[in-house]
Amino acid sequence: MPDDHAAAMELFGYWRTSATYRVRVALALKGLEAAERNVDIDKGENLGPDFLRLNPMGAIPALGVAGVAQPLTQSLAILEYLEETTPEPPLLPRDPLGRARVRSLALMLAADTHPLVVPRVRKYLTEKEGFDPARWKAWQVQWFTTGLLAFEQRLAADGEAGRFSHGDQVTLADICLASIPAVMQVFGVPVPDEAPTVKRIVAACNELPAFANADPYRQAGAPAKPA
């Protein structure tokens, strides 16, 4: 059963961010609930004084936990917290090598890929480096594709993937993997055809309600999904 800390939570997020998506999925898989508070990053609410008191980096998501003065930040740290406080169903393998592999896969996307396409990078490139919409789109395609193709190669190299990235059970790696195409669709960037294993695993994830319900277009404040 969830502990007392996990029983009352607030998720500060936004409809289209991959990091918020990860936390939504993990909460659902663990059978936990959190009241979601919208922080409109397109309007700069994450850089306002109220939110900066919660997270001085101005990044979302943040997870408020009952009885804890400051909310938890960084999506992977939040996922690890949920794993430790609500261990069933597990999102990490039991063996140390398996846990390290899953964490490595998760970080390939959450640490090496996602940070290159976040709003603060777009803001700098468009305001300081003169990127027009076409150049920004090319930047997104470059780094989304690089990250997913590297993930594909990693899966092919070690042969540990099954239905999901690590065998036949959902792990943190799958949550991080599915979070990237979930946001790519918002920006009109396709998953490369050269990543068939990635496509297969993401499709398997999206068959599960926890992933399907976390789709950006199903969140409060989202626009209508393009046809």
CSV table of C-alpha atoms in Angstrom, one decimal:
chain,number,residue,atom,x,y,z
A,1,MET,CA,0.0,0.0,0.0
A,2,PRO,CA,1.2,3.6,-0.6
A,3,ASP,CA,2.7,5.3,2.4
A,4,ASP,CA,1.3,8.5,4.0
A,5,HIS,CA,3.6,10.7,2.0
A,6,ALA,CA,2.3,9.2,-1.3
A,7,ALA,CA,-1.3,9.6,-0.2
A,8,ALA,CA,-1.7,13.4,-0.7
A,9,MET,CA,0.2,14.9,-3.6
A,10,GLU,CA,0.1,17.9,-5.9
A,11,LEU,CA,1.6,17.7,-9.4
A,12,PHE,CA,2.6,21.0,-10.9
A,13,GLY,CA,2.8,20.4,-14.6
A,14,TYR,CA,1.7,21.4,-18.1
A,15,TRP,CA,-0.2,19.5,-20.8
A,16,ARG,CA,2.5,19.0,-23.4
A,17,THR,CA,5.8,18.4,-21.5
A,18,SER,CA,7.4,15.0,-21.6
A,19,ALA,CA,8.7,15.3,-18.0
A,20,THR,CA,5.2,15.8,-16.7
A,21,TYR,CA,4.0,13.0,-18.9
A,22,ARG,CA,6.5,10.7,-17.2
A,23,VAL,CA,5.2,11.5,-13.7
A,24,ARG,CA,1.6,11.1,-14.8
A,25,VAL,CA,2.4,7.6,-16.1
A,26,ALA,CA,4.3,6.5,-13.0
A,27,LEU,CA,1.5,7.7,-10.7
A,28,ALA,CA,-1.1,5.8,-12.7
A,29,LEU,CA,1.0,2.6,-12.8
A,30,LYS,CA,1.4,2.8,-9.0
A,31,GLY,CA,-2.3,3.4,-8.5
A,32,LEU,CA,-1.6,6.9,-7.0
A,33,GLU,CA,-3.4,10.1,-7.4
A,34,ALA,CA,-2.1,13.7,-7.4
A,35,ALA,CA,-4.1,16.9,-7.9
A,36,GLU,CA,-2.7,18.5,-11.0
A,37,ARG,CA,-1.9,22.2,-10.9
A,38,ASN,CA,-1.4,23.8,-14.3
A,39,VAL,CA,1.7,25.9,-14.8
A,40,ASP,CA,1.5,27.5,-18.2
A,41,ILE,CA,5.0,27.6,-19.5
A,42,ASP,CA,3.9,29.2,-22.8
A,43,LYS,CA,2.8,32.2,-20.7
A,44,GLY,CA,6.0,32.1,-18.5
A,45,GLU,CA,4.2,31.1,-15.3
A,46,ASN,CA,7.1,28.8,-14.5
A,47,LEU,CA,9.4,31.8,-14.3
A,48,GLY,CA,7.1,33.8,-12.0
A,49,PRO,CA,7.9,34.4,-8.4
A,50,ASP,CA,5.3,32.0,-7.1
A,51,PHE,CA,6.6,29.0,-9.0
A,52,LEU,CA,10.3,29.9,-8.6
A,53,ARG,CA,9.7,29.6,-4.8
A,54,LEU,CA,8.8,26.0,-5.5
A,55,ASN,CA,11.6,25.3,-8.0
A,56,PRO,CA,14.3,28.0,-8.5
A,57,MET,CA,15.2,26.4,-11.9
A,58,GLY,CA,11.7,27.2,-13.1
A,59,ALA,CA,11.4,23.7,-14.6
A,60,ILE,CA,8.3,21.4,-14.4
A,61,PRO,CA,7.1,19.1,-13.1
A,62,ALA,CA,7.2,19.5,-9.4
A,63,LEU,CA,5.5,17.1,-7.0
A,64,GLY,CA,4.2,18.4,-3.7
A,65,VAL,CA,4.1,15.8,-1.0
A,66,ALA,CA,2.0,16.2,2.2
A,67,GLY,CA,4.2,17.2,5.1
A,68,VAL,CA,7.2,18.1,3.0
A,69,ALA,CA,8.1,21.8,2.8
A,70,GLN,CA,9.5,21.9,-0.7
A,71,PRO,CA,8.1,19.9,-3.6
A,72,LEU,CA,10.2,17.2,-5.3
A,73,THR,CA,11.7,18.2,-8.7
A,74,GLN,CA,13.3,16.5,-11.7
A,75,SER,CA,11.1,13.8,-13.2
A,76,LEU,CA,13.5,10.9,-12.7
A,77,ALA,CA,14.0,11.8,-9.0
A,78,ILE,CA,10.2,11.9,-8.6
A,79,LEU,CA,9.9,8.5,-10.3
A,80,GLU,CA,12.6,7.0,-8.0
A,81,TYR,CA,10.7,8.4,-5.0
A,82,LEU,CA,7.5,6.8,-6.2
A,83,GLU,CA,9.3,3.5,-6.7
A,84,GLU,CA,10.8,3.6,-3.2
A,85,THR,CA,7.6,4.6,-1.4
A,86,THR,CA,5.2,2.4,-3.5
A,87,PRO,CA,7.3,-0.5,-4.7
A,88,GLU,CA,4.5,-2.4,-6.4
A,89,PRO,CA,4.3,-2.8,-9.2
A,90,PRO,CA,8.0,-2.4,-9.6
A,91,LEU,CA,9.4,-0.1,-12.3
A,92,LEU,CA,13.0,-1.3,-11.8
A,93,PRO,CA,14.3,-4.8,-12.1
A,94,ARG,CA,15.4,-6.6,-9.0
A,95,ASP,CA,19.0,-7.3,-10.0
A,96,PRO,CA,21.7,-4.6,-9.8
A,97,LEU,CA,22.8,-4.9,-13.4
A,98,GLY,CA,19.2,-4.8,-14.7
A,99,ARG,CA,18.5,-1.7,-12.6
A,100,ALA,CA,21.6,0.0,-13.9
A,101,ARG,CA,20.6,-0.9,-17.5
A,102,VAL,CA,17.1,0.5,-17.1
A,103,ARG,CA,18.5,3.7,-15.5
A,104,SER,CA,21.0,4.1,-18.3
A,105,LEU,CA,18.3,3.8,-20.9
A,106,ALA,CA,16.0,6.2,-19.1
A,107,LEU,CA,18.8,8.8,-18.8
A,108,MET,CA,19.6,8.5,-22.6
A,109,LEU,CA,16.3,10.2,-23.2
A,110,ALA,CA,15.6,12.2,-20.0
A,111,ALA,CA,19.1,13.6,-19.7
A,112,ASP,CA,20.7,13.4,-23.1
A,113,THR,CA,17.8,14.0,-25.5
A,114,HIS,CA,15.0,15.9,-23.8
A,115,PRO,CA,17.0,18.8,-22.4
A,116,LEU,CA,18.0,19.9,-26.0
A,117,VAL,CA,14.5,20.7,-27.0
A,118,VAL,CA,12.9,22.3,-24.0
A,119,PRO,CA,11.4,25.8,-24.1
A,120,ARG,CA,14.5,27.6,-22.6
A,121,VAL,CA,16.6,26.2,-25.4
A,122,ARG,CA,14.1,27.3,-28.0
A,123,LYS,CA,13.9,30.8,-26.3
A,124,TYR,CA,17.7,31.2,-26.5
A,125,LEU,CA,18.0,30.0,-30.0
A,126,THR,CA,15.2,32.1,-31.4
A,127,GLU,CA,16.0,35.2,-29.4
A,128,LYS,CA,19.8,35.1,-29.3
A,129,GLU,CA,20.8,33.0,-32.3
A,130,GLY,CA,18.2,34.1,-34.9
A,131,PHE,CA,16.5,30.8,-35.3
A,132,ASP,CA,13.3,31.0,-37.4
A,133,PRO,CA,10.6,28.4,-37.1
A,134,ALA,CA,12.2,26.3,-39.9
A,135,ARG,CA,15.6,26.2,-38.2
A,136,TRP,CA,14.0,25.4,-34.8
A,137,LYS,CA,12.0,22.5,-36.4
A,138,ALA,CA,15.2,21.2,-38.0
A,139,TRP,CA,16.9,21.4,-34.5
A,140,GLN,CA,14.1,19.4,-33.0
A,141,VAL,CA,14.2,16.7,-35.7
A,142,GLN,CA,18.0,16.4,-35.3
A,143,TRP,CA,18.0,15.8,-31.6
A,144,PHE,CA,14.8,13.8,-31.2
A,145,THR,CA,16.0,11.5,-34.1
A,146,THR,CA,19.5,11.2,-32.7
A,147,GLY,CA,18.2,10.2,-29.3
A,148,LEU,CA,15.7,7.6,-30.6
A,149,LEU,CA,18.2,6.1,-33.0
A,150,ALA,CA,20.8,5.7,-30.2
A,151,PHE,CA,18.1,4.1,-28.1
A,152,GLU,CA,17.3,1.7,-30.9
A,153,GLN,CA,21.0,0.8,-31.4
A,154,ARG,CA,21.4,0.2,-27.6
A,155,LEU,CA,18.4,-2.2,-27.6
A,156,ALA,CA,19.7,-4.1,-30.6
A,157,ALA,CA,23.2,-4.4,-29.1
A,158,ASP,CA,22.4,-6.1,-25.8
A,159,GLY,CA,19.4,-8.2,-26.6
A,160,GLU,CA,17.6,-7.5,-23.3
A,161,ALA,CA,14.4,-6.0,-24.8
A,162,GLY,CA,11.2,-8.1,-24.9
A,163,ARG,CA,7.8,-6.6,-25.2
A,164,PHE,CA,9.2,-3.6,-23.5
A,165,SER,CA,12.7,-2.1,-23.2
A,166,HIS,CA,13.8,-4.5,-20.5
A,167,GLY,CA,12.1,-7.8,-20.8
A,168,ASP,CA,8.3,-8.0,-20.7
A,169,GLN,CA,7.6,-5.7,-17.8
A,170,VAL,CA,7.2,-1.9,-17.9
A,171,THR,CA,10.1,0.0,-16.4
A,172,LEU,CA,11.4,3.5,-16.0
A,173,ALA,CA,13.0,3.1,-19.4
A,174,ASP,CA,9.7,2.7,-21.1
A,175,ILE,CA,8.2,5.6,-19.3
A,176,CYS,CA,11.0,7.8,-20.5
A,177,LEU,CA,10.9,6.3,-24.0
A,178,ALA,CA,7.2,6.8,-24.5
A,179,SER,CA,7.5,10.4,-23.2
A,180,ILE,CA,9.5,11.4,-26.3
A,181,PRO,CA,7.1,10.4,-29.1
A,182,ALA,CA,4.3,11.7,-26.9
A,183,VAL,CA,5.7,15.2,-27.3
A,184,MET,CA,7.1,14.7,-30.8
A,185,GLN,CA,3.5,14.4,-32.0
A,186,VAL,CA,2.8,17.9,-30.6
A,187,PHE,CA,5.6,19.4,-32.6
A,188,GLY,CA,4.8,17.4,-35.8
A,189,VAL,CA,8.1,15.4,-35.6
A,190,PRO,CA,7.8,11.8,-36.7
A,191,VAL,CA,9.5,8.8,-35.1
A,192,PRO,CA,12.1,7.7,-37.6
A,193,ASP,CA,11.4,4.5,-39.5
A,194,GLU,CA,14.9,3.4,-38.7
A,195,ALA,CA,13.8,2.8,-35.1
A,196,PRO,CA,11.3,-0.1,-35.5
A,197,THR,CA,11.9,-1.5,-32.0
A,198,VAL,CA,11.3,1.9,-30.5
A,199,LYS,CA,8.0,2.1,-32.5
A,200,ARG,CA,7.0,-1.4,-31.4
A,201,ILE,CA,7.7,-0.7,-27.7
A,202,VAL,CA,5.9,2.7,-27.7
A,203,ALA,CA,2.9,1.0,-29.3
A,204,ALA,CA,2.9,-1.6,-26.6
A,205,CYS,CA,3.1,1.1,-23.9
A,206,ASN,CA,0.2,3.0,-25.5
A,207,GLU,CA,-2.0,-0.1,-25.2
A,208,LEU,CA,-1.9,0.4,-21.4
A,209,PRO,CA,-4.3,2.9,-19.8
A,210,ALA,CA,-1.6,4.6,-17.7
A,211,PHE,CA,0.2,5.6,-20.9
A,212,ALA,CA,-2.9,6.3,-23.1
A,213,ASN,CA,-4.4,8.5,-20.4
A,214,ALA,CA,-1.2,10.6,-20.1
A,215,ASP,CA,-1.3,11.6,-23.7
A,216,PRO,CA,-0.7,15.3,-23.9
A,217,TYR,CA,-3.9,15.9,-25.9
A,218,ARG,CA,-6.0,14.3,-23.2
A,219,GLN,CA,-4.9,16.8,-20.5
A,220,ALA,CA,-6.7,19.9,-19.2
A,221,GLY,CA,-5.8,23.0,-21.2
A,222,ALA,CA,-4.7,21.0,-24.3
A,223,PRO,CA,-5.8,22.1,-27.8
A,224,ALA,CA,-7.7,19.7,-30.0
A,225,LYS,CA,-5.5,16.9,-31.4
A,226,PRO,CA,-4.7,17.5,-35.0
A,227,ALA,CA,-6.5,15.1,-37.4
